[in-house]
mmCIF file of C-alpha atoms in Angstrom:
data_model
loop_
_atom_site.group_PDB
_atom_site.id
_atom_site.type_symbol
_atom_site.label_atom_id
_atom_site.label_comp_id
_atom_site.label_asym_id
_atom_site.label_seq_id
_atom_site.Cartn_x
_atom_site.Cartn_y
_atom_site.Cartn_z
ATOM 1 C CA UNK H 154 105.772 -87.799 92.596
ATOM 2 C CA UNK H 155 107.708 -85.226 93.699
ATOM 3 C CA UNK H 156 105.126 -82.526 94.190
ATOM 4 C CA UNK H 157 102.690 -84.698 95.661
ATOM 5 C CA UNK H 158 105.519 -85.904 98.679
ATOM 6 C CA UNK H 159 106.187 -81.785 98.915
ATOM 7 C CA UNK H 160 102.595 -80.800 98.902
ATOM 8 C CA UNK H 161 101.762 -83.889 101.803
ATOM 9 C CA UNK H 162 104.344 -82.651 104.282
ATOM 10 C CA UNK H 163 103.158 -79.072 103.882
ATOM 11 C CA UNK H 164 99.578 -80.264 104.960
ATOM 12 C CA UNK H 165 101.150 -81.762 107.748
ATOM 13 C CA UNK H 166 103.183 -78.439 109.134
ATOM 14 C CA UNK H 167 99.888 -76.911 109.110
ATOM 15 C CA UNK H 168 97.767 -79.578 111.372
ATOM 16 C CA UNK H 169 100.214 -79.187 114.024
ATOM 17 C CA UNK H 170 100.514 -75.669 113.528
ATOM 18 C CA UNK H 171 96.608 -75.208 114.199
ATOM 19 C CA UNK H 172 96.923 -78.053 117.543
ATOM 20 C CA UNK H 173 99.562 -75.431 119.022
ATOM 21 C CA UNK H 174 97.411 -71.953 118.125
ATOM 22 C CA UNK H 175 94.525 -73.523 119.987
ATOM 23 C CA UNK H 176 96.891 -73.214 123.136
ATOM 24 C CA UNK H 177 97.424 -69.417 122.117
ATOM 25 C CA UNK H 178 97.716 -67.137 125.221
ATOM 26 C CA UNK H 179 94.057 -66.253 126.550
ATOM 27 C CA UNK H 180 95.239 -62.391 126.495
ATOM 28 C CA UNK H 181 95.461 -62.100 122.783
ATOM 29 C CA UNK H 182 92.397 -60.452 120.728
ATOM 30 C CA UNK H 183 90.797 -63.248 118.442
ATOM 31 C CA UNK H 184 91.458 -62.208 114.464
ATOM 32 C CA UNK H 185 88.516 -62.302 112.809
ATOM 33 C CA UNK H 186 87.593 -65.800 110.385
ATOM 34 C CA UNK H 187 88.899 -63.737 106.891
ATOM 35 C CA UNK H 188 92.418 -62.628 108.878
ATOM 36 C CA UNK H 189 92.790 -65.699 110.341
ATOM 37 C CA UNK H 190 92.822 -67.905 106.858
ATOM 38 C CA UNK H 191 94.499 -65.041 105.292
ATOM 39 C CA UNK H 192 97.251 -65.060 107.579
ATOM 40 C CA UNK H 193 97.304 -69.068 108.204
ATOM 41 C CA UNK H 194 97.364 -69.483 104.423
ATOM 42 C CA UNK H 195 100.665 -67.123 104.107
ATOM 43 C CA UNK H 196 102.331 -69.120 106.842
ATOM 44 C CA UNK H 197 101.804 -71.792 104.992
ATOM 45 C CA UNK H 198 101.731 -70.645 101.457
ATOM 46 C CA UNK H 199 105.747 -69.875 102.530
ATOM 47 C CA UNK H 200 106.434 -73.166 104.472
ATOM 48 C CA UNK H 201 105.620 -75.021 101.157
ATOM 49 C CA UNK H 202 107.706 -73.028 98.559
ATOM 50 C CA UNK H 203 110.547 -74.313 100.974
ATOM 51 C CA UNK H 204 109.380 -78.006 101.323
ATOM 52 C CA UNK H 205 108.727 -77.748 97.621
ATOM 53 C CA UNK H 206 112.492 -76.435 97.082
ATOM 54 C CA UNK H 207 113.595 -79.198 99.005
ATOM 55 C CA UNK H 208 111.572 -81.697 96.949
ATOM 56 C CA UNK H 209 113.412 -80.394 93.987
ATOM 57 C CA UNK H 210 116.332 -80.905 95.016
ATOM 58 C CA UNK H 211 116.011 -84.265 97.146
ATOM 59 C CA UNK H 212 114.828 -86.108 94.084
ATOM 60 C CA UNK H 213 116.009 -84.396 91.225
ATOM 61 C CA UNK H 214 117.115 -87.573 89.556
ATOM 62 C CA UNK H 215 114.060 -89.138 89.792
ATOM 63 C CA UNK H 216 111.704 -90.169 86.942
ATOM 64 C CA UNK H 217 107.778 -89.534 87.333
ATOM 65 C CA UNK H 218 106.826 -93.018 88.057
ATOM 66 C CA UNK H 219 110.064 -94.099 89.797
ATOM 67 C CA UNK H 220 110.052 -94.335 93.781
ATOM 68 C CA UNK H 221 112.059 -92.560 95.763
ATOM 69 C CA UNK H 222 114.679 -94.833 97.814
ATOM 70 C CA UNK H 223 114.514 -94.753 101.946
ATOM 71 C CA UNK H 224 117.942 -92.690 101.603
ATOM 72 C CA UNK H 225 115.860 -89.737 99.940
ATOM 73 C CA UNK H 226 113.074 -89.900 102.036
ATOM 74 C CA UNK H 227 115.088 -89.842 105.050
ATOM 75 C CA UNK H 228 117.040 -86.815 103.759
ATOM 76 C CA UNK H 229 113.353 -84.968 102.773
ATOM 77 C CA UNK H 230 111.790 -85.728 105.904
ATOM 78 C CA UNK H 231 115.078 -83.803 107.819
ATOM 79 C CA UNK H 232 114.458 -80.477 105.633
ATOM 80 C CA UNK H 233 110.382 -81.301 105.570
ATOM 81 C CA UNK H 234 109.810 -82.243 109.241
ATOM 82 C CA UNK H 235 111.290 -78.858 110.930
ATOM 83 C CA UNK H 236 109.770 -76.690 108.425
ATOM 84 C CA UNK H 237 106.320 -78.143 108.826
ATOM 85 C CA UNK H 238 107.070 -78.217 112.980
ATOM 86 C CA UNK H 239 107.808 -74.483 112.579
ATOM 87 C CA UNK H 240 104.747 -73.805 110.080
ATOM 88 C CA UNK H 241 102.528 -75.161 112.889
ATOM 89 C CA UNK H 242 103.739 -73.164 115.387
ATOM 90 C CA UNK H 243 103.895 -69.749 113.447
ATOM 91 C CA UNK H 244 100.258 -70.754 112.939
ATOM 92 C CA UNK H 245 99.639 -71.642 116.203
ATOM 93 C CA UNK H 246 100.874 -68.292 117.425
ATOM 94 C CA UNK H 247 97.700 -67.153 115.626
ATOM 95 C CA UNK H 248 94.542 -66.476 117.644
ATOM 96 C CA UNK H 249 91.436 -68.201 115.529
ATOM 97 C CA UNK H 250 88.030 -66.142 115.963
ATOM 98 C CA UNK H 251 86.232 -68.627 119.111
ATOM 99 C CA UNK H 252 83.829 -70.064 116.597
ATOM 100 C CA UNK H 253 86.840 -71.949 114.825
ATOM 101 C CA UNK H 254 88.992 -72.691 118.307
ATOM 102 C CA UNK H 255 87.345 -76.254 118.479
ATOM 103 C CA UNK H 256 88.311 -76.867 114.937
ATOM 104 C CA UNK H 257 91.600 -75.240 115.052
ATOM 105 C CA UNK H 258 92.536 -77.450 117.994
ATOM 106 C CA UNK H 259 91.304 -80.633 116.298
ATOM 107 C CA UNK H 260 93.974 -80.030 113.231
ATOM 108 C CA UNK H 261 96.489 -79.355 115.046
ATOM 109 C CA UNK H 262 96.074 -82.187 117.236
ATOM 110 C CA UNK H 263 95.814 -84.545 113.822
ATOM 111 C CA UNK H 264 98.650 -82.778 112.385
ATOM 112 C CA UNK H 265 100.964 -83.417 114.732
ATOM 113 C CA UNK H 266 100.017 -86.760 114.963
ATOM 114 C CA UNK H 267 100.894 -87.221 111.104
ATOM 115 C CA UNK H 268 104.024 -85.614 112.200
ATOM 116 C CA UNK H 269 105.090 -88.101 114.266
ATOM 117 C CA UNK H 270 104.063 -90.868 112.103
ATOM 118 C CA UNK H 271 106.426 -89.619 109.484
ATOM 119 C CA UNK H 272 109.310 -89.101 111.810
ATOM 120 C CA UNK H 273 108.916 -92.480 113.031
ATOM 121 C CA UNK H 274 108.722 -93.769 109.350
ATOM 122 C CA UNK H 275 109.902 -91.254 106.283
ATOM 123 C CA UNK H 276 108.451 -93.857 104.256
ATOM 124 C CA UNK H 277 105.111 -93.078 104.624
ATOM 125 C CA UNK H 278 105.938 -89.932 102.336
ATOM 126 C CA UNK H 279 105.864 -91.761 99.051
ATOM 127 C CA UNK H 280 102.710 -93.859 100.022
ATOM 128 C CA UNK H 281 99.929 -92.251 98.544
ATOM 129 C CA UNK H 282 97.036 -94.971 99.774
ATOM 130 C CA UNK H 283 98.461 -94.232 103.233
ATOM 131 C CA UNK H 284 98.655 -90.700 103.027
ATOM 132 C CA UNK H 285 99.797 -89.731 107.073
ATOM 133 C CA UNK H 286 98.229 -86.144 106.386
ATOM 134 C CA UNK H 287 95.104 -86.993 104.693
ATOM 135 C CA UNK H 288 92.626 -86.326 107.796
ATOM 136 C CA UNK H 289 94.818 -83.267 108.578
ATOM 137 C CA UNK H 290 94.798 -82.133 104.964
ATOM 138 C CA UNK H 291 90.778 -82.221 104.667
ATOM 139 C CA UNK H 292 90.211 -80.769 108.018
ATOM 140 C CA UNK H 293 92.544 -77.855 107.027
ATOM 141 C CA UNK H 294 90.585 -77.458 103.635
ATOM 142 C CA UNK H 295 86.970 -77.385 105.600
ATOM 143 C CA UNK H 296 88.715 -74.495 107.659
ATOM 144 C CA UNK H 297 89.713 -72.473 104.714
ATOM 145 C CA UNK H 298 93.193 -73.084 104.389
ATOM 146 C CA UNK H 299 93.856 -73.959 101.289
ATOM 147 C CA UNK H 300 97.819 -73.502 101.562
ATOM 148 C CA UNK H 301 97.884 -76.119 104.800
ATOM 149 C CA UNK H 302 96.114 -78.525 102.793
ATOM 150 C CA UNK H 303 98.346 -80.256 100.706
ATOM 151 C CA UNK H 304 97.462 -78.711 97.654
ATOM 152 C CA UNK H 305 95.389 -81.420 96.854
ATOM 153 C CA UNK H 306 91.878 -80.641 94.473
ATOM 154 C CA UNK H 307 88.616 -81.447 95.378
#
């Protein structure tokens, strides 16, 4: 449970951090489609250990099946939400290569929609058929970025 709450919010961070690089200044030279998901990936390859730390450390106490309570959701989602905010921006600050700006601009858009559903309700962390990230999280793996796609398998 506790990797899988981790693992969501990290999807998330990257969605909106693809939503805000589609706004990336006109003046900046495109990276190519192999920098880009290199680069995206690191962002959020990093953004995760720290959500993941977080998730340690939030529900420590918690048994494998057990559900986290609405106190420890609340106090993941105020470590979680910034991180993923600033993951989304760091890769927003990225210029994608024009064939992917479409894309790009559609995660981030869905990203920081699933953002805003979580501030609005932490809950939706622990709810795994409602998964606030899911669109996000597969639009992120069709783009190559594994890391901003809530490490879930396929």
């Amino acid at each position: 449970m506790k990797r899988r709450i981790g693992a969501g919010f990290a999807s998330l961070a990257l969605a909106g951090t693809f939503a805000a690089g589609a706004a990336a200044s006109a003046f900046a030279q495109p990276l190519s489609g192999s920098e880009f998901k290199k680069q995206g990936n690191a962002i959020c390859a990093e953004g995760n250990r720290q959500i993941d730390a977080a998730a340690e450390q939030v529900f420590a106490g918690l048994s494998r099946d057990q559900q986290p309570t609405a106190e420890q959701l609340t106090a993941f989602a105020t470590v979680a939400v910034p991180n993923i905010k600033q993951q989304i921006e760091d890769v927003a600050a990225l210029e994608p290569p024009r064939n992917l700006r479409a894309k790009v601009k559609k995660l981030v858009k869905t990203a920081r929609a699933a953002v805003a559903k979580v501030e609005a309700d932490p809950s939706l962390l622990a709810d795994e058929k409602q998964n606030p990230f899911a669109a996000s999280d597969k639009q992120a793996k069709k783009l190559g970025l594994k890391e901003c796609a809530g490490g879930e398998s396929s």
